[in-house]
PDB file of C-alpha atoms in Angstrom:
ATOM      1  CA  SER A   1     -30.269  35.172 -18.031  1.00 60.00           C
ATOM      2  CA  PRO A   2     -27.835  38.093 -18.271  1.00 74.00           C
ATOM      3  CA  ASN A   3     -27.111  40.017 -15.101  1.00 82.00           C
ATOM      4  CA  VAL A   4     -26.206  43.598 -16.004  1.00 85.00           C
ATOM      5  CA  SER A   5     -24.379  45.033 -12.994  1.00 83.00           C
ATOM      6  CA  ASP A   6     -23.225  48.388 -14.416  1.00 86.00           C
ATOM      7  CA  ILE A   7     -23.162  50.582 -17.517  1.00 90.00           C
ATOM      8  CA  ALA A   8     -20.766  53.374 -18.515  1.00 90.00           C
ATOM      9  CA  SER A   9     -19.947  55.647 -21.423  1.00 90.00           C
ATOM     10  CA  ILE A  10     -16.894  57.573 -22.506  1.00 89.00           C
ATOM     11  CA  GLY A  11     -17.004  59.532 -25.735  1.00 86.00           C
ATOM     12  CA  ASP A  12     -19.047  57.475 -28.210  1.00 88.00           C
ATOM     13  CA  ASP A  13     -18.194  54.179 -26.502  1.00 90.00           C
ATOM     14  CA  LEU A  14     -20.718  52.346 -24.331  1.00 93.00           C
ATOM     15  CA  PHE A  15     -19.797  49.585 -21.893  1.00 92.00           C
ATOM     16  CA  VAL A  16     -21.864  47.169 -19.839  1.00 90.00           C
ATOM     17  CA  SER A  17     -20.813  44.563 -17.318  1.00 87.00           C
ATOM     18  CA  VAL A  18     -22.851  41.392 -17.942  1.00 87.00           C
ATOM     19  CA  ASN A  19     -22.287  38.397 -15.675  1.00 82.00           C
ATOM     20  CA  SER A  20     -18.886  39.982 -14.798  1.00 77.00           C
ATOM     21  CA  ALA A  21     -17.805  40.202 -18.468  1.00 84.00           C
ATOM     22  CA  ILE A  22     -17.435  43.535 -20.300  1.00 88.00           C
ATOM     23  CA  PHE A  23     -19.344  44.235 -23.510  1.00 90.00           C
ATOM     24  CA  HIS A  24     -18.596  47.244 -25.727  1.00 91.00           C
ATOM     25  CA  SER A  25     -20.745  49.121 -28.254  1.00 94.00           C
ATOM     26  CA  THR A  26     -19.730  51.834 -30.709  1.00 93.00           C
ATOM     27  CA  ASP A  27     -23.182  52.200 -32.337  1.00 94.00           C
ATOM     28  CA  HIS A  28     -25.276  53.504 -29.446  1.00 90.00           C
ATOM     29  CA  GLY A  29     -26.070  50.036 -28.146  1.00 90.00           C
ATOM     30  CA  GLU A  30     -27.353  48.482 -31.366  1.00 93.00           C
ATOM     31  CA  THR A  31     -24.623  45.820 -31.319  1.00 94.00           C
ATOM     32  CA  TRP A  32     -22.280  44.609 -28.575  1.00 92.00           C
ATOM     33  CA  ASP A  33     -18.892  42.855 -28.591  1.00 90.00           C
ATOM     34  CA  GLU A  34     -17.347  41.111 -25.617  1.00 88.00           C
ATOM     35  CA  GLN A  35     -14.073  42.709 -24.544  1.00 81.00           C
ATOM     36  CA  ALA A  36     -10.933  40.714 -23.873  1.00 71.00           C
ATOM     37  CA  GLY A  37      -8.176  41.649 -21.479  1.00 66.00           C
ATOM     38  CA  LEU A  38     -10.117  42.034 -18.232  1.00 70.00           C
ATOM     39  CA  ASP A  39     -12.148  39.410 -16.405  1.00 68.00           C
ATOM     40  CA  TYR A  40     -14.625  39.681 -13.545  1.00 71.00           C
ATOM     41  CA  ALA A  41     -15.482  43.361 -13.990  1.00 76.00           C
ATOM     42  CA  ASN A  42     -18.630  44.298 -12.097  1.00 76.00           C
ATOM     43  CA  ARG A  43     -18.642  48.104 -12.026  1.00 78.00           C
ATOM     44  CA  PHE A  44     -17.176  51.106 -13.804  1.00 83.00           C
ATOM     45  CA  MET A  45     -15.791  54.418 -12.609  1.00 80.00           C
ATOM     46  CA  ASN A  46     -15.085  57.513 -14.712  1.00 81.00           C
ATOM     47  CA  LEU A  47     -12.445  59.684 -13.057  1.00 77.00           C
ATOM     48  CA  ASP A  48     -11.527  62.880 -14.867  1.00 73.00           C
ATOM     49  CA  GLY A  49     -12.339  61.380 -18.265  1.00 79.00           C
ATOM     50  CA  ILE A  50     -10.503  58.089 -17.669  1.00 82.00           C
ATOM     51  CA  LEU A  51     -12.699  54.980 -17.505  1.00 87.00           C
ATOM     52  CA  PHE A  52     -11.829  52.234 -15.031  1.00 85.00           C
ATOM     53  CA  ALA A  53     -13.381  48.812 -14.548  1.00 84.00           C
ATOM     54  CA  LEU A  54     -13.352  47.316 -11.071  1.00 78.00           C
ATOM     55  CA  GLY A  55     -13.530  43.572 -10.572  1.00 68.00           C
ATOM     56  CA  ASP A  56     -14.140  41.055  -7.833  1.00 58.00           C
ATOM     57  CA  GLU A  57     -10.766  39.406  -8.424  1.00 57.00           C
ATOM     58  CA  SER A  58      -8.869  42.423  -6.994  1.00 59.00           C
ATOM     59  CA  ARG A  59      -8.149  43.659 -10.514  1.00 66.00           C
ATOM     60  CA  ILE A  60      -8.520  47.157 -11.897  1.00 74.00           C
ATOM     61  CA  GLY A  61      -8.568  47.882 -15.619  1.00 81.00           C
ATOM     62  CA  ARG A  62      -8.159  51.157 -17.499  1.00 83.00           C
ATOM     63  CA  TRP A  63      -9.657  51.850 -20.943  1.00 86.00           C
ATOM     64  CA  GLY A  64      -7.272  53.416 -23.458  1.00 81.00           C
ATOM     65  CA  ASN A  65      -6.330  53.152 -27.145  1.00 82.00           C
ATOM     66  CA  GLY A  66      -9.342  50.927 -27.819  1.00 82.00           C
ATOM     67  CA  LYS A  67      -8.571  48.213 -25.270  1.00 82.00           C
ATOM     68  CA  TRP A  68      -8.564  47.372 -21.573  1.00 83.00           C
ATOM     69  CA  MET A  69      -5.259  47.352 -19.725  1.00 79.00           C
ATOM     70  CA  SER A  70      -4.847  45.728 -16.310  1.00 76.00           C
ATOM     71  CA  PHE A  71      -2.838  47.425 -13.606  1.00 69.00           C
ATOM     72  CA  PRO A  72       0.618  45.902 -13.015  1.00 54.00           C
ATOM     73  CA  TYR A  73      -0.375  44.258  -9.713  1.00 53.00           C
ATOM     74  CA  SER A  74      -3.558  43.383  -7.883  1.00 52.00           C
ATOM     75  CA  MET A  75      -5.386  46.109  -6.027  1.00 55.00           C
ATOM     76  CA  GLU A  76      -8.611  46.040  -4.057  1.00 55.00           C
ATOM     77  CA  SER A  77     -11.694  47.191  -5.943  1.00 59.00           C
ATOM     78  CA  LEU A  78     -11.797  50.600  -4.283  1.00 72.00           C
ATOM     79  CA  LEU A  79     -10.775  53.608  -6.319  1.00 77.00           C
ATOM     80  CA  THR A  80     -11.107  57.378  -6.070  1.00 82.00           C
ATOM     81  CA  ALA A  81      -9.237  60.471  -7.250  1.00 82.00           C
ATOM     82  CA  ILE A  82      -8.150  63.910  -6.100  1.00 85.00           C
ATOM     83  CA  HIS A  83      -7.473  65.987  -9.172  1.00 82.00           C
ATOM     84  CA  ASP A  84      -5.065  63.878 -11.295  1.00 79.00           C
ATOM     85  CA  THR A  85      -3.962  61.494  -8.517  1.00 86.00           C
ATOM     86  CA  LEU A  86      -5.623  58.089  -8.027  1.00 85.00           C
ATOM     87  CA  PHE A  87      -6.028  56.359  -4.675  1.00 86.00           C
ATOM     88  CA  SER A  88      -6.830  52.718  -4.016  1.00 82.00           C
ATOM     89  CA  CYS A  89      -6.454  50.108  -1.265  1.00 78.00           C
ATOM     90  CA  GLU A  90      -4.346  46.973  -0.993  1.00 68.00           C
ATOM     91  CA  TRP A  91      -4.302  44.285   1.683  1.00 60.00           C
ATOM     92  CA  GLU A  92      -7.469  45.680   3.274  1.00 66.00           C
ATOM     93  CA  ASP A  93      -5.909  48.482   5.344  1.00 73.00           C
ATOM     94  CA  LEU A  94      -3.160  49.869   3.104  1.00 80.00           C
ATOM     95  CA  VAL A  95      -3.834  52.997   1.025  1.00 84.00           C
ATOM     96  CA  CYS A  96      -1.906  53.385  -2.249  1.00 86.00           C
ATOM     97  CA  MET A  97      -1.461  56.307  -4.625  1.00 88.00           C
ATOM     98  CA  SER A  98      -0.878  56.575  -8.367  1.00 87.00           C
ATOM     99  CA  PRO A  99       0.195  59.867  -9.996  1.00 87.00           C
ATOM    100  CA  ASP A 100       0.024  58.440 -13.547  1.00 83.00           C
ATOM    101  CA  SER A 101      -3.532  57.112 -14.042  1.00 75.00           C
ATOM    102  CA  GLY A 102      -2.788  53.706 -12.572  1.00 75.00           C
ATOM    103  CA  ALA A 103       0.376  52.826 -14.492  1.00 74.00           C
ATOM    104  CA  THR A 104       2.445  52.769 -11.288  1.00 81.00           C
ATOM    105  CA  TRP A 105       1.461  52.677  -7.606  1.00 81.00           C
ATOM    106  CA  GLU A 106       3.150  53.483  -4.320  1.00 86.00           C
ATOM    107  CA  GLU A 107       2.122  52.595  -0.773  1.00 86.00           C
ATOM    108  CA  ILE A 108       1.475  55.694   1.318  1.00 88.00           C
ATOM    109  CA  SER A 109      -0.173  54.699   4.620  1.00 86.00           C
ATOM    110  CA  ARG A 110      -2.276  52.300   6.655  1.00 83.00           C
ATOM    111  CA  ILE A 111      -5.477  53.255   8.415  1.00 80.00           C
ATOM    112  CA  PRO A 112      -5.903  52.504  12.121  1.00 75.00           C
ATOM    113  CA  GLU A 113      -8.715  50.004  11.516  1.00 69.00           C
ATOM    114  CA  TYR A 114      -8.433  46.738   9.616  1.00 67.00           C
ATOM    115  CA  ASN A 115     -10.506  46.190   6.486  1.00 76.00           C
ATOM    116  CA  ILE A 116     -11.493  49.254   4.450  1.00 78.00           C
ATOM    117  CA  ALA A 117     -15.116  48.975   3.346  1.00 76.00           C
ATOM    118  CA  GLY A 118     -15.255  52.247   1.408  1.00 77.00           C
ATOM    119  CA  LEU A 119     -12.837  54.779  -0.071  1.00 81.00           C
ATOM    120  CA  PHE A 120     -14.058  58.204  -1.192  1.00 80.00           C
ATOM    121  CA  SER A 121     -12.801  61.687  -1.972  1.00 81.00           C
ATOM    122  CA  PHE A 122     -14.525  65.032  -1.523  1.00 78.00           C
ATOM    123  CA  GLY A 123     -12.656  68.122  -2.631  1.00 78.00           C
ATOM    124  CA  ASP A 124      -9.088  67.623  -1.388  1.00 85.00           C
ATOM    125  CA  THR A 125     -10.076  65.255   1.435  1.00 85.00           C
ATOM    126  CA  LEU A 126      -9.911  61.453   1.416  1.00 87.00           C
ATOM    127  CA  PHE A 127     -12.366  59.381   3.460  1.00 84.00           C
ATOM    128  CA  VAL A 128     -12.340  55.702   4.361  1.00 82.00           C
ATOM    129  CA  LEU A 129     -15.169  53.699   5.893  1.00 79.00           C
ATOM    130  CA  ALA A 130     -13.667  50.979   8.092  1.00 78.00           C
ATOM    131  CA  ASP A 131     -15.223  47.650   9.075  1.00 73.00           C
ATOM    132  CA  ASN A 132     -13.919  46.808  12.546  1.00 67.00           C
ATOM    133  CA  ASP A 133     -16.396  43.981  13.289  1.00 66.00           C
ATOM    134  CA  SER A 134     -18.308  46.152  15.770  1.00 64.00           C
ATOM    135  CA  ALA A 135     -21.784  47.608  15.783  1.00 60.00           C
ATOM    136  CA  GLY A 136     -20.632  50.865  14.184  1.00 68.00           C
ATOM    137  CA  TRP A 137     -18.218  51.455  11.318  1.00 75.00           C
ATOM    138  CA  PRO A 138     -15.864  54.423  11.884  1.00 79.00           C
ATOM    139  CA  ILE A 139     -15.000  56.995   9.225  1.00 81.00           C
ATOM    140  CA  TYR A 140     -11.458  58.324   8.896  1.00 85.00           C
ATOM    141  CA  PHE A 141     -10.366  61.340   6.875  1.00 87.00           C
ATOM    142  CA  SER A 142      -7.069  62.664   5.516  1.00 90.00           C
ATOM    143  CA  THR A 143      -6.349  66.199   4.353  1.00 90.00           C
ATOM    144  CA  ASP A 144      -2.787  65.418   3.260  1.00 91.00           C
ATOM    145  CA  ARG A 145      -3.530  62.840   0.557  1.00 88.00           C
ATOM    146  CA  GLY A 146      -3.436  59.798   2.821  1.00 88.00           C
ATOM    147  CA  MET A 147      -0.248  60.507   4.736  1.00 90.00           C
ATOM    148  CA  THR A 148      -2.073  60.806   8.082  1.00 90.00           C
ATOM    149  CA  TRP A 149      -5.599  59.848   9.189  1.00 89.00           C
ATOM    150  CA  LEU A 150      -7.997  61.206  11.825  1.00 89.00           C
ATOM    151  CA  GLN A 151     -11.334  59.737  12.882  1.00 86.00           C
ATOM    152  CA  THR A 152     -14.505  61.766  12.287  1.00 82.00           C
ATOM    153  CA  SER A 153     -17.264  62.092  14.854  1.00 75.00           C
ATOM    154  CA  GLY A 154     -19.563  59.827  12.873  1.00 66.00           C
ATOM    155  CA  GLU A 155     -19.921  56.105  12.492  1.00 63.00           C
ATOM    156  CA  PHE A 156     -22.470  54.023  10.638  1.00 63.00           C
ATOM    157  CA  GLN A 157     -24.208  50.843  11.658  1.00 58.00           C
ATOM    158  CA  ALA A 158     -22.566  47.814  10.074  1.00 51.00           C
ATOM    159  CA  ASP A 159     -25.787  46.626   8.473  1.00 51.00           C
ATOM    160  CA  ASP A 160     -26.496  50.116   7.119  1.00 48.00           C
ATOM    161  CA  ALA A 161     -23.082  50.934   5.671  1.00 48.00           C
ATOM    162  CA  GLY A 162     -23.142  51.996   2.032  1.00 50.00           C
ATOM    163  CA  PHE A 163     -21.784  54.426  -0.510  1.00 52.00           C
ATOM    164  CA  PRO A 164     -21.189  56.789  -2.229  1.00 48.00           C
ATOM    165  CA  PHE A 165     -20.594  60.195  -0.755  1.00 51.00           C
ATOM    166  CA  SER A 166     -22.452  62.849  -2.687  1.00 52.00           C
ATOM    167  CA  GLY A 167     -22.669  66.616  -2.544  1.00 51.00           C
ATOM    168  CA  GLN A 168     -20.669  69.628  -3.596  1.00 51.00           C
ATOM    169  CA  GLU A 169     -17.708  71.319  -2.013  1.00 49.00           C
ATOM    170  CA  GLY A 170     -18.836  73.937   0.459  1.00 51.00           C
ATOM    171  CA  ALA A 171     -22.292  72.367   0.719  1.00 56.00           C
ATOM    172  CA  GLU A 172     -23.741  69.579   2.804  1.00 61.00           C
ATOM    173  CA  VAL A 173     -22.192  66.172   2.196  1.00 64.00           C
ATOM    174  CA  LEU A 174     -24.708  63.354   2.047  1.00 63.00           C
ATOM    175  CA  PHE A 175     -23.818  59.731   2.731  1.00 65.00           C
ATOM    176  CA  CYS A 176     -26.463  57.095   2.058  1.00 61.00           C
ATOM    177  CA  GLY A 177     -26.402  53.694   3.742  1.00 60.00           C
ATOM    178  CA  ASN A 178     -28.703  50.820   2.854  1.00 56.00           C
ATOM    179  CA  ASP A 179     -31.568  52.537   4.679  1.00 61.00           C
ATOM    180  CA  LEU A 180     -29.939  55.460   6.479  1.00 65.00           C
ATOM    181  CA  MET A 181     -29.177  59.003   5.305  1.00 70.00           C
ATOM    182  CA  ASN A 182     -26.308  60.761   7.046  1.00 71.00           C
ATOM    183  CA  VAL A 183     -25.244  64.366   6.567  1.00 74.00           C
ATOM    184  CA  SER A 184     -22.193  66.510   7.278  1.00 76.00           C
ATOM    185  CA  THR A 185     -22.143  70.303   7.081  1.00 76.00           C
ATOM    186  CA  ASP A 186     -18.391  70.708   7.652  1.00 77.00           C
ATOM    187  CA  ASP A 187     -16.917  68.852   4.663  1.00 73.00           C
ATOM    188  CA  GLY A 188     -17.223  65.414   6.247  1.00 73.00           C
ATOM    189  CA  ILE A 189     -15.541  65.977   9.627  1.00 76.00           C
ATOM    190  CA  ASN A 190     -18.714  65.544  11.726  1.00 78.00           C
ATOM    191  CA  TRP A 191     -21.762  63.439  10.814  1.00 76.00           C
ATOM    192  CA  GLN A 192     -25.310  62.915  11.989  1.00 75.00           C
ATOM    193  CA  THR A 193     -28.086  60.603  10.873  1.00 74.00           C
ATOM    194  CA  ILE A 194     -30.988  62.643   9.505  1.00 73.00           C
ATOM    195  CA  ALA A 195     -33.475  60.118   8.130  1.00 63.00           C
ATOM    196  CA  ARG A 196     -34.269  56.480   7.546  1.00 60.00           C
ATOM    197  CA  HIS A 197     -35.528  55.366   4.157  1.00 53.00           C
ATOM    198  CA  PRO A 198     -39.009  53.824   4.129  1.00 52.00           C
TER     199      PRO A 198
END
């Protein structure tokens, strides 16, 4: 009973995560081979043409030269990018940065709240969704690539928190929770709930 959790493509290569293992196809999905080198991958992310696999063992892999390469040390399975710089989280409240597609990482800051539930980028702004064990989850933003953080006006109910951010720069930013839709018209600084899914 295979459990396909995600699918991705880059060039002519197709990838699926099946029961946390990665399978690869070079013939448009006619045949599949299991990939070695990265275990427990459950979702993919394509950032500026570089394919990453995120796992539930705090591992991140990067596809290159026909194989998966693990990052040099464990990171949380949260990853985003601003232009050619990657951002991830370690130890639940520590934000890290990589200027070289994940080959090396440096710690840049901690957020005020413990336990980052979501990490996103929109234009040149970073956002984190924090789980502080309260009724609402606060959102923090950084306009200086994670060096400093400010809290937005919005927060989301813990049981409705979700991802991803979507939208275009200069337009409304839409954030979808499990059954809530939240919108910002000022690039994510202020938020309001606009609808509840049926």
